[in-house]
């Protein structure tokens, strides 16, 4: 299975490259000669790169000696998100922002503005006063690997580089106050990603994976990534109609039921809470609220 990671080396420098069960190969040196600075650059130029030659020349580290970061240091553009894409999640938050419905007729899109992704072991800052209703949403993230516009559903898989775990952290009070989602989804640190990107060909098509989240050890969300209302080919075909997707774009595909806003009373995050976001075959994020 090909997994790609960004990591902190034992000397404190940042590296990126393929990861095996117990080793990681740093491609930073050989890749720099062709202008590839990080994993985002690699995804954007992947088909034309001499990866095997770089692996032969790259330095290898024991996985236990490095610390995994978010796969991408930055976003190419805003992260594309799907709202209300699991039926049980639709039912639990029907009243949020006055959008009652049993099932959306079309995909509901919004975006997250991300200056820096939160990594698999990074804290999330919620105590600065911007929100009193921080929430969690574990999601399967698609990494686009091939440019496309007006993509046919049957061709959608060819445009995906791989998959990773995402958490679409949300400020529910900002969502309701502003009657839209952009601000409440775009606070600094409110998009976690990682711990690795798994290549598309190394997971089932479609990916039928267990997806779940935990808060302080209590399982809050669980489902499967093939239970989407709008499946992955439908998402790519619909969003790319008249809009070009670029290599390095990220799509969060929606979250299962069990978010904090869905409880009565709501269970919003507090400083000190640990959120684990996990997807079978990919890995997990462990973020502590501070």
mmCIF file of C-alpha atoms in Angstrom:
data_model
loop_
_atom_site.group_PDB
_atom_site.id
_atom_site.type_symbol
_atom_site.label_atom_id
_atom_site.label_comp_id
_atom_site.label_asym_id
_atom_site.label_seq_id
_atom_site.Cartn_x
_atom_site.Cartn_y
_atom_site.Cartn_z
ATOM 1 C CA UNK A 1 0.000 0.000 0.000
ATOM 2 C CA UNK A 2 1.427 3.382 -1.026
ATOM 3 C CA UNK A 3 1.093 5.979 1.707
ATOM 4 C CA UNK A 4 2.456 9.509 1.437
ATOM 5 C CA UNK A 5 3.428 11.608 4.443
ATOM 6 C CA UNK A 6 4.875 14.924 5.504
ATOM 7 C CA UNK A 7 6.933 14.674 8.669
ATOM 8 C CA UNK A 8 9.412 16.326 11.001
ATOM 9 C CA UNK A 9 12.802 14.642 10.735
ATOM 10 C CA UNK A 10 14.986 13.876 13.779
ATOM 11 C CA UNK A 11 17.017 17.018 12.979
ATOM 12 C CA UNK A 12 13.877 19.185 13.101
ATOM 13 C CA UNK A 13 13.664 19.743 9.360
ATOM 14 C CA UNK A 14 10.502 18.979 7.379
ATOM 15 C CA UNK A 15 10.519 16.078 4.947
ATOM 16 C CA UNK A 16 8.024 14.329 2.722
ATOM 17 C CA UNK A 17 7.826 11.022 0.919
ATOM 18 C CA UNK A 18 6.443 7.475 0.883
ATOM 19 C CA UNK A 19 5.833 5.623 4.115
ATOM 20 C CA UNK A 20 5.939 1.878 4.813
ATOM 21 C CA UNK A 21 5.023 -0.039 7.960
ATOM 22 C CA UNK A 22 8.103 1.116 9.868
ATOM 23 C CA UNK A 23 10.142 3.400 7.569
ATOM 24 C CA UNK A 24 9.696 6.670 5.738
ATOM 25 C CA UNK A 25 11.773 7.890 2.795
ATOM 26 C CA UNK A 26 12.572 11.598 2.572
ATOM 27 C CA UNK A 27 12.374 12.830 -1.023
ATOM 28 C CA UNK A 28 13.102 16.455 -0.111
ATOM 29 C CA UNK A 29 16.681 16.528 -1.405
ATOM 30 C CA UNK A 30 16.298 14.794 -4.776
ATOM 31 C CA UNK A 31 12.897 16.427 -5.406
ATOM 32 C CA UNK A 32 14.248 19.940 -4.837
ATOM 33 C CA UNK A 33 16.407 19.615 -7.940
ATOM 34 C CA UNK A 34 13.192 19.585 -10.012
ATOM 35 C CA UNK A 35 11.489 22.354 -8.065
ATOM 36 C CA UNK A 36 9.266 20.078 -5.951
ATOM 37 C CA UNK A 37 9.152 21.643 -2.483
ATOM 38 C CA UNK A 38 6.577 19.541 -0.662
ATOM 39 C CA UNK A 39 3.900 16.886 -0.980
ATOM 40 C CA UNK A 40 1.420 19.335 -2.512
ATOM 41 C CA UNK A 41 3.887 20.039 -5.330
ATOM 42 C CA UNK A 42 4.414 16.291 -5.765
ATOM 43 C CA UNK A 43 0.671 15.669 -6.175
ATOM 44 C CA UNK A 44 0.369 18.508 -8.677
ATOM 45 C CA UNK A 45 3.149 17.098 -10.889
ATOM 46 C CA UNK A 46 3.000 13.429 -9.952
ATOM 47 C CA UNK A 47 2.672 11.622 -13.311
ATOM 48 C CA UNK A 48 5.859 13.210 -14.657
ATOM 49 C CA UNK A 49 8.157 12.668 -11.661
ATOM 50 C CA UNK A 50 10.918 10.022 -11.305
ATOM 51 C CA UNK A 51 9.686 8.777 -7.928
ATOM 52 C CA UNK A 52 11.646 5.514 -7.980
ATOM 53 C CA UNK A 53 14.916 7.343 -8.679
ATOM 54 C CA UNK A 54 14.180 9.766 -5.846
ATOM 55 C CA UNK A 55 13.450 6.894 -3.472
ATOM 56 C CA UNK A 56 16.806 5.345 -4.308
ATOM 57 C CA UNK A 57 18.549 8.641 -3.561
ATOM 58 C CA UNK A 58 16.442 9.759 -0.585
ATOM 59 C CA UNK A 59 17.338 9.388 3.062
ATOM 60 C CA UNK A 60 15.363 6.797 5.049
ATOM 61 C CA UNK A 61 14.211 7.122 8.662
ATOM 62 C CA UNK A 62 12.654 4.820 11.186
ATOM 63 C CA UNK A 63 8.996 5.820 11.479
ATOM 64 C CA UNK A 64 9.323 6.015 15.272
ATOM 65 C CA UNK A 65 12.018 8.698 14.870
ATOM 66 C CA UNK A 66 9.826 11.164 12.964
ATOM 67 C CA UNK A 67 6.634 13.077 13.771
ATOM 68 C CA UNK A 68 3.871 13.076 11.160
ATOM 69 C CA UNK A 69 2.432 16.435 10.111
ATOM 70 C CA UNK A 70 -0.580 17.330 7.986
ATOM 71 C CA UNK A 71 0.181 15.979 4.496
ATOM 72 C CA UNK A 72 -0.071 19.436 2.951
ATOM 73 C CA UNK A 73 1.518 22.490 4.581
ATOM 74 C CA UNK A 74 -0.956 24.785 2.873
ATOM 75 C CA UNK A 75 -4.084 24.691 0.736
ATOM 76 C CA UNK A 76 -3.907 25.161 -3.014
ATOM 77 C CA UNK A 77 -7.333 26.848 -2.871
ATOM 78 C CA UNK A 78 -10.220 26.802 -0.412
ATOM 79 C CA UNK A 79 -11.146 23.292 0.713
ATOM 80 C CA UNK A 80 -14.382 22.135 -0.965
ATOM 81 C CA UNK A 81 -16.878 20.638 1.483
ATOM 82 C CA UNK A 82 -20.133 18.688 1.276
ATOM 83 C CA UNK A 83 -22.844 19.477 3.794
ATOM 84 C CA UNK A 84 -25.497 16.986 4.904
ATOM 85 C CA UNK A 85 -24.208 14.050 2.865
ATOM 86 C CA UNK A 86 -25.115 11.249 5.321
ATOM 87 C CA UNK A 87 -28.858 10.702 5.864
ATOM 88 C CA UNK A 88 -28.639 10.272 9.649
ATOM 89 C CA UNK A 89 -26.653 13.511 9.903
ATOM 90 C CA UNK A 90 -29.365 15.310 7.922
ATOM 91 C CA UNK A 91 -31.942 14.092 10.416
ATOM 92 C CA UNK A 92 -29.980 15.121 13.511
ATOM 93 C CA UNK A 93 -29.458 18.758 12.465
ATOM 94 C CA UNK A 94 -32.577 19.569 10.454
ATOM 95 C CA UNK A 95 -33.097 22.801 12.366
ATOM 96 C CA UNK A 96 -29.556 24.150 11.959
ATOM 97 C CA UNK A 97 -29.660 27.375 9.908
ATOM 98 C CA UNK A 98 -33.338 26.785 9.053
ATOM 99 C CA UNK A 99 -32.676 24.098 6.449
ATOM 100 C CA UNK A 100 -35.221 21.386 7.274
ATOM 101 C CA UNK A 101 -35.193 18.550 4.743
ATOM 102 C CA UNK A 102 -35.250 14.789 4.657
ATOM 103 C CA UNK A 103 -32.654 14.560 1.909
ATOM 104 C CA UNK A 104 -31.093 17.281 -0.249
ATOM 105 C CA UNK A 105 -32.018 17.186 -3.920
ATOM 106 C CA UNK A 106 -28.569 18.394 -4.928
ATOM 107 C CA UNK A 107 -25.181 18.363 -3.201
ATOM 108 C CA UNK A 108 -24.772 21.158 -0.655
ATOM 109 C CA UNK A 109 -21.367 22.790 -1.094
ATOM 110 C CA UNK A 110 -19.450 25.230 1.052
ATOM 111 C CA UNK A 111 -15.760 25.953 1.481
ATOM 112 C CA UNK A 112 -13.226 26.354 4.250
ATOM 113 C CA UNK A 113 -10.550 29.028 4.048
ATOM 114 C CA UNK A 114 -7.370 27.381 5.367
ATOM 115 C CA UNK A 115 -4.128 29.231 6.082
ATOM 116 C CA UNK A 116 -2.538 26.157 7.685
ATOM 117 C CA UNK A 117 -3.827 22.624 8.120
ATOM 118 C CA UNK A 118 -3.988 21.152 11.611
ATOM 119 C CA UNK A 119 -1.859 18.004 11.750
ATOM 120 C CA UNK A 120 -2.622 14.576 13.214
ATOM 121 C CA UNK A 121 -1.265 15.489 16.663
ATOM 122 C CA UNK A 122 -1.696 19.264 16.666
ATOM 123 C CA UNK A 123 -3.869 21.166 19.166
ATOM 124 C CA UNK A 124 -6.948 23.098 18.070
ATOM 125 C CA UNK A 125 -7.360 26.519 19.683
ATOM 126 C CA UNK A 126 -10.950 27.161 20.758
ATOM 127 C CA UNK A 127 -10.468 29.251 23.918
ATOM 128 C CA UNK A 128 -9.754 32.628 22.302
ATOM 129 C CA UNK A 129 -13.361 33.830 22.425
ATOM 130 C CA UNK A 130 -14.225 33.492 18.720
ATOM 131 C CA UNK A 131 -16.671 30.653 19.414
ATOM 132 C CA UNK A 132 -18.391 29.027 22.386
ATOM 133 C CA UNK A 133 -19.803 26.170 20.280
ATOM 134 C CA UNK A 134 -16.878 24.352 18.664
ATOM 135 C CA UNK A 135 -17.885 21.075 17.049
ATOM 136 C CA UNK A 136 -16.212 18.124 15.289
ATOM 137 C CA UNK A 137 -16.960 16.369 11.976
ATOM 138 C CA UNK A 138 -14.823 13.419 10.825
ATOM 139 C CA UNK A 139 -14.783 13.131 7.020
ATOM 140 C CA UNK A 140 -13.167 11.236 4.161
ATOM 141 C CA UNK A 141 -11.040 13.707 2.209
ATOM 142 C CA UNK A 142 -10.431 13.324 -1.516
ATOM 143 C CA UNK A 143 -7.153 14.567 -2.961
ATOM 144 C CA UNK A 144 -7.552 15.537 -6.619
ATOM 145 C CA UNK A 145 -4.652 14.336 -8.760
ATOM 146 C CA UNK A 146 -5.709 15.175 -12.316
ATOM 147 C CA UNK A 147 -7.162 18.378 -13.714
ATOM 148 C CA UNK A 148 -10.712 18.072 -14.934
ATOM 149 C CA UNK A 149 -13.791 20.000 -16.018
ATOM 150 C CA UNK A 150 -17.175 18.503 -16.896
ATOM 151 C CA UNK A 151 -15.945 15.147 -15.578
ATOM 152 C CA UNK A 152 -18.114 12.159 -16.511
ATOM 153 C CA UNK A 153 -19.096 10.028 -13.479
ATOM 154 C CA UNK A 154 -17.413 6.952 -14.956
ATOM 155 C CA UNK A 155 -14.150 8.909 -15.290
ATOM 156 C CA UNK A 156 -14.207 10.363 -11.770
ATOM 157 C CA UNK A 157 -11.841 7.836 -10.206
ATOM 158 C CA UNK A 158 -9.101 8.750 -12.686
ATOM 159 C CA UNK A 159 -9.058 12.269 -11.200
ATOM 160 C CA UNK A 160 -8.404 11.170 -7.594
ATOM 161 C CA UNK A 161 -4.823 10.915 -6.341
ATOM 162 C CA UNK A 162 -5.761 9.466 -2.974
ATOM 163 C CA UNK A 163 -7.581 9.760 0.330
ATOM 164 C CA UNK A 164 -6.881 11.057 3.816
ATOM 165 C CA UNK A 165 -8.737 11.707 7.079
ATOM 166 C CA UNK A 166 -10.218 15.153 7.628
ATOM 167 C CA UNK A 167 -12.006 16.878 10.485
ATOM 168 C CA UNK A 168 -14.224 19.781 9.487
ATOM 169 C CA UNK A 169 -14.162 21.591 12.847
ATOM 170 C CA UNK A 170 -17.062 24.033 13.016
ATOM 171 C CA UNK A 171 -18.184 27.020 15.079
ATOM 172 C CA UNK A 172 -21.927 26.395 15.322
ATOM 173 C CA UNK A 173 -22.729 29.743 16.924
ATOM 174 C CA UNK A 174 -21.115 31.573 14.001
ATOM 175 C CA UNK A 175 -22.994 29.379 11.535
ATOM 176 C CA UNK A 176 -26.353 30.266 13.059
ATOM 177 C CA UNK A 177 -25.547 33.932 13.731
ATOM 178 C CA UNK A 178 -24.460 34.622 10.158
ATOM 179 C CA UNK A 179 -26.980 32.236 8.549
ATOM 180 C CA UNK A 180 -24.249 30.782 6.339
ATOM 181 C CA UNK A 181 -21.361 28.398 6.884
ATOM 182 C CA UNK A 182 -18.196 30.065 5.574
ATOM 183 C CA UNK A 183 -17.105 32.027 8.655
ATOM 184 C CA UNK A 184 -18.016 29.281 11.112
ATOM 185 C CA UNK A 185 -15.981 26.773 9.114
ATOM 186 C CA UNK A 186 -12.903 28.930 8.542
ATOM 187 C CA UNK A 187 -11.487 29.764 11.969
ATOM 188 C CA UNK A 188 -7.731 29.227 12.178
ATOM 189 C CA UNK A 189 -6.926 25.580 12.814
ATOM 190 C CA UNK A 190 -10.443 24.362 12.018
ATOM 191 C CA UNK A 191 -9.377 21.950 9.259
ATOM 192 C CA UNK A 192 -7.420 18.887 10.394
ATOM 193 C CA UNK A 193 -5.857 16.568 7.830
ATOM 194 C CA UNK A 194 -3.753 13.409 7.912
ATOM 195 C CA UNK A 195 -1.987 11.387 9.055
ATOM 196 C CA UNK A 196 -1.136 10.161 5.527
ATOM 197 C CA UNK A 197 -2.524 10.149 2.003
ATOM 198 C CA UNK A 198 -3.313 6.645 0.753
ATOM 199 C CA UNK A 199 -3.125 6.265 -3.029
ATOM 200 C CA UNK A 200 -6.464 5.671 -4.729
ATOM 201 C CA UNK A 201 -5.490 2.268 -6.141
ATOM 202 C CA UNK A 202 -4.657 0.948 -2.673
ATOM 203 C CA UNK A 203 -8.216 1.184 -1.352
ATOM 204 C CA UNK A 204 -11.477 -0.320 -2.671
ATOM 205 C CA UNK A 205 -13.409 1.561 -5.343
ATOM 206 C CA UNK A 206 -15.575 3.014 -3.993
ATOM 207 C CA UNK A 207 -13.804 3.171 -0.622
ATOM 208 C CA UNK A 208 -16.072 1.256 1.783
ATOM 209 C CA UNK A 209 -14.301 2.096 5.032
ATOM 210 C CA UNK A 210 -15.371 2.398 8.660
ATOM 211 C CA UNK A 211 -15.350 6.068 9.719
ATOM 212 C CA UNK A 212 -15.686 7.207 13.342
ATOM 213 C CA UNK A 213 -14.853 9.889 15.865
ATOM 214 C CA UNK A 214 -14.316 9.870 19.634
ATOM 215 C CA UNK A 215 -14.342 12.646 22.241
ATOM 216 C CA UNK A 216 -12.403 11.757 25.389
ATOM 217 C CA UNK A 217 -12.735 8.084 24.479
ATOM 218 C CA UNK A 218 -16.518 8.238 23.941
ATOM 219 C CA UNK A 219 -17.444 7.163 20.415
ATOM 220 C CA UNK A 220 -19.625 9.899 18.965
ATOM 221 C CA UNK A 221 -19.735 9.153 15.227
ATOM 222 C CA UNK A 222 -19.609 5.978 13.208
ATOM 223 C CA UNK A 223 -20.575 4.979 9.708
ATOM 224 C CA UNK A 224 -19.057 3.888 6.411
ATOM 225 C CA UNK A 225 -17.615 5.963 3.626
ATOM 226 C CA UNK A 226 -19.856 4.281 1.036
ATOM 227 C CA UNK A 227 -23.040 5.507 2.776
ATOM 228 C CA UNK A 228 -22.876 8.945 1.159
ATOM 229 C CA UNK A 229 -26.111 10.408 -0.193
ATOM 230 C CA UNK A 230 -24.121 11.741 -3.146
ATOM 231 C CA UNK A 231 -21.327 9.312 -3.947
ATOM 232 C CA UNK A 232 -17.836 10.269 -5.080
ATOM 233 C CA UNK A 233 -18.445 10.059 -8.863
ATOM 234 C CA UNK A 234 -21.612 12.151 -8.438
ATOM 235 C CA UNK A 235 -19.731 14.780 -6.445
ATOM 236 C CA UNK A 236 -16.916 15.146 -8.969
ATOM 237 C CA UNK A 237 -19.260 15.154 -11.952
ATOM 238 C CA UNK A 238 -21.593 17.719 -10.403
ATOM 239 C CA UNK A 239 -18.993 20.113 -8.995
ATOM 240 C CA UNK A 240 -16.832 20.035 -12.131
ATOM 241 C CA UNK A 241 -19.740 21.015 -14.347
ATOM 242 C CA UNK A 242 -18.403 24.318 -15.606
ATOM 243 C CA UNK A 243 -15.729 24.444 -12.861
ATOM 244 C CA UNK A 244 -12.174 23.145 -13.230
ATOM 245 C CA UNK A 245 -10.766 20.939 -10.487
ATOM 246 C CA UNK A 246 -6.986 21.111 -10.142
ATOM 247 C CA UNK A 247 -4.420 18.625 -8.825
ATOM 248 C CA UNK A 248 -4.031 19.326 -5.117
ATOM 249 C CA UNK A 249 -7.642 20.400 -4.592
ATOM 250 C CA UNK A 250 -9.238 18.808 -1.534
ATOM 251 C CA UNK A 251 -12.860 17.715 -1.164
ATOM 252 C CA UNK A 252 -14.363 16.781 2.217
ATOM 253 C CA UNK A 253 -17.211 14.390 1.462
ATOM 254 C CA UNK A 254 -19.485 14.851 4.491
ATOM 255 C CA UNK A 255 -19.798 13.571 8.051
ATOM 256 C CA UNK A 256 -21.869 10.815 9.725
ATOM 257 C CA UNK A 257 -24.355 11.442 12.522
ATOM 258 C CA UNK A 258 -23.130 12.086 16.046
ATOM 259 C CA UNK A 259 -21.803 15.649 15.903
ATOM 260 C CA UNK A 260 -22.019 17.702 19.073
ATOM 261 C CA UNK A 261 -24.808 19.903 17.720
ATOM 262 C CA UNK A 262 -26.973 16.832 17.199
ATOM 263 C CA UNK A 263 -27.302 15.984 20.909
ATOM 264 C CA UNK A 264 -29.962 17.329 23.271
ATOM 265 C CA UNK A 265 -28.488 19.215 24.963
ATOM 266 C CA UNK A 266 -25.601 19.816 22.531
ATOM 267 C CA UNK A 267 -22.157 18.442 23.379
ATOM 268 C CA UNK A 268 -19.801 21.132 22.171
ATOM 269 C CA UNK A 269 -16.050 20.869 22.630
ATOM 270 C CA UNK A 270 -14.285 22.294 25.658
ATOM 271 C CA UNK A 271 -10.591 23.041 26.344
ATOM 272 C CA UNK A 272 -8.879 19.814 27.320
ATOM 273 C CA UNK A 273 -11.110 17.566 25.185
ATOM 274 C CA UNK A 274 -9.326 15.089 22.912
ATOM 275 C CA UNK A 275 -10.933 14.376 19.539
ATOM 276 C CA UNK A 276 -9.910 11.247 17.626
ATOM 277 C CA UNK A 277 -10.943 11.084 13.962
ATOM 278 C CA UNK A 278 -10.374 7.656 12.416
ATOM 279 C CA UNK A 279 -10.907 6.009 9.028
ATOM 280 C CA UNK A 280 -10.169 2.345 8.442
ATOM 281 C CA UNK A 281 -7.104 1.749 6.265
ATOM 282 C CA UNK A 282 -5.913 5.363 6.462
ATOM 283 C CA UNK A 283 -5.276 6.204 10.106
ATOM 284 C CA UNK A 284 -6.340 8.692 12.749
ATOM 285 C CA UNK A 285 -6.041 12.280 13.923
ATOM 286 C CA UNK A 286 -5.664 13.056 17.649
ATOM 287 C CA UNK A 287 -6.376 16.721 18.369
ATOM 288 C CA UNK A 288 -6.590 18.236 21.836
ATOM 289 C CA UNK A 289 -8.682 21.360 22.322
ATOM 290 C CA UNK A 290 -6.844 24.235 24.018
#
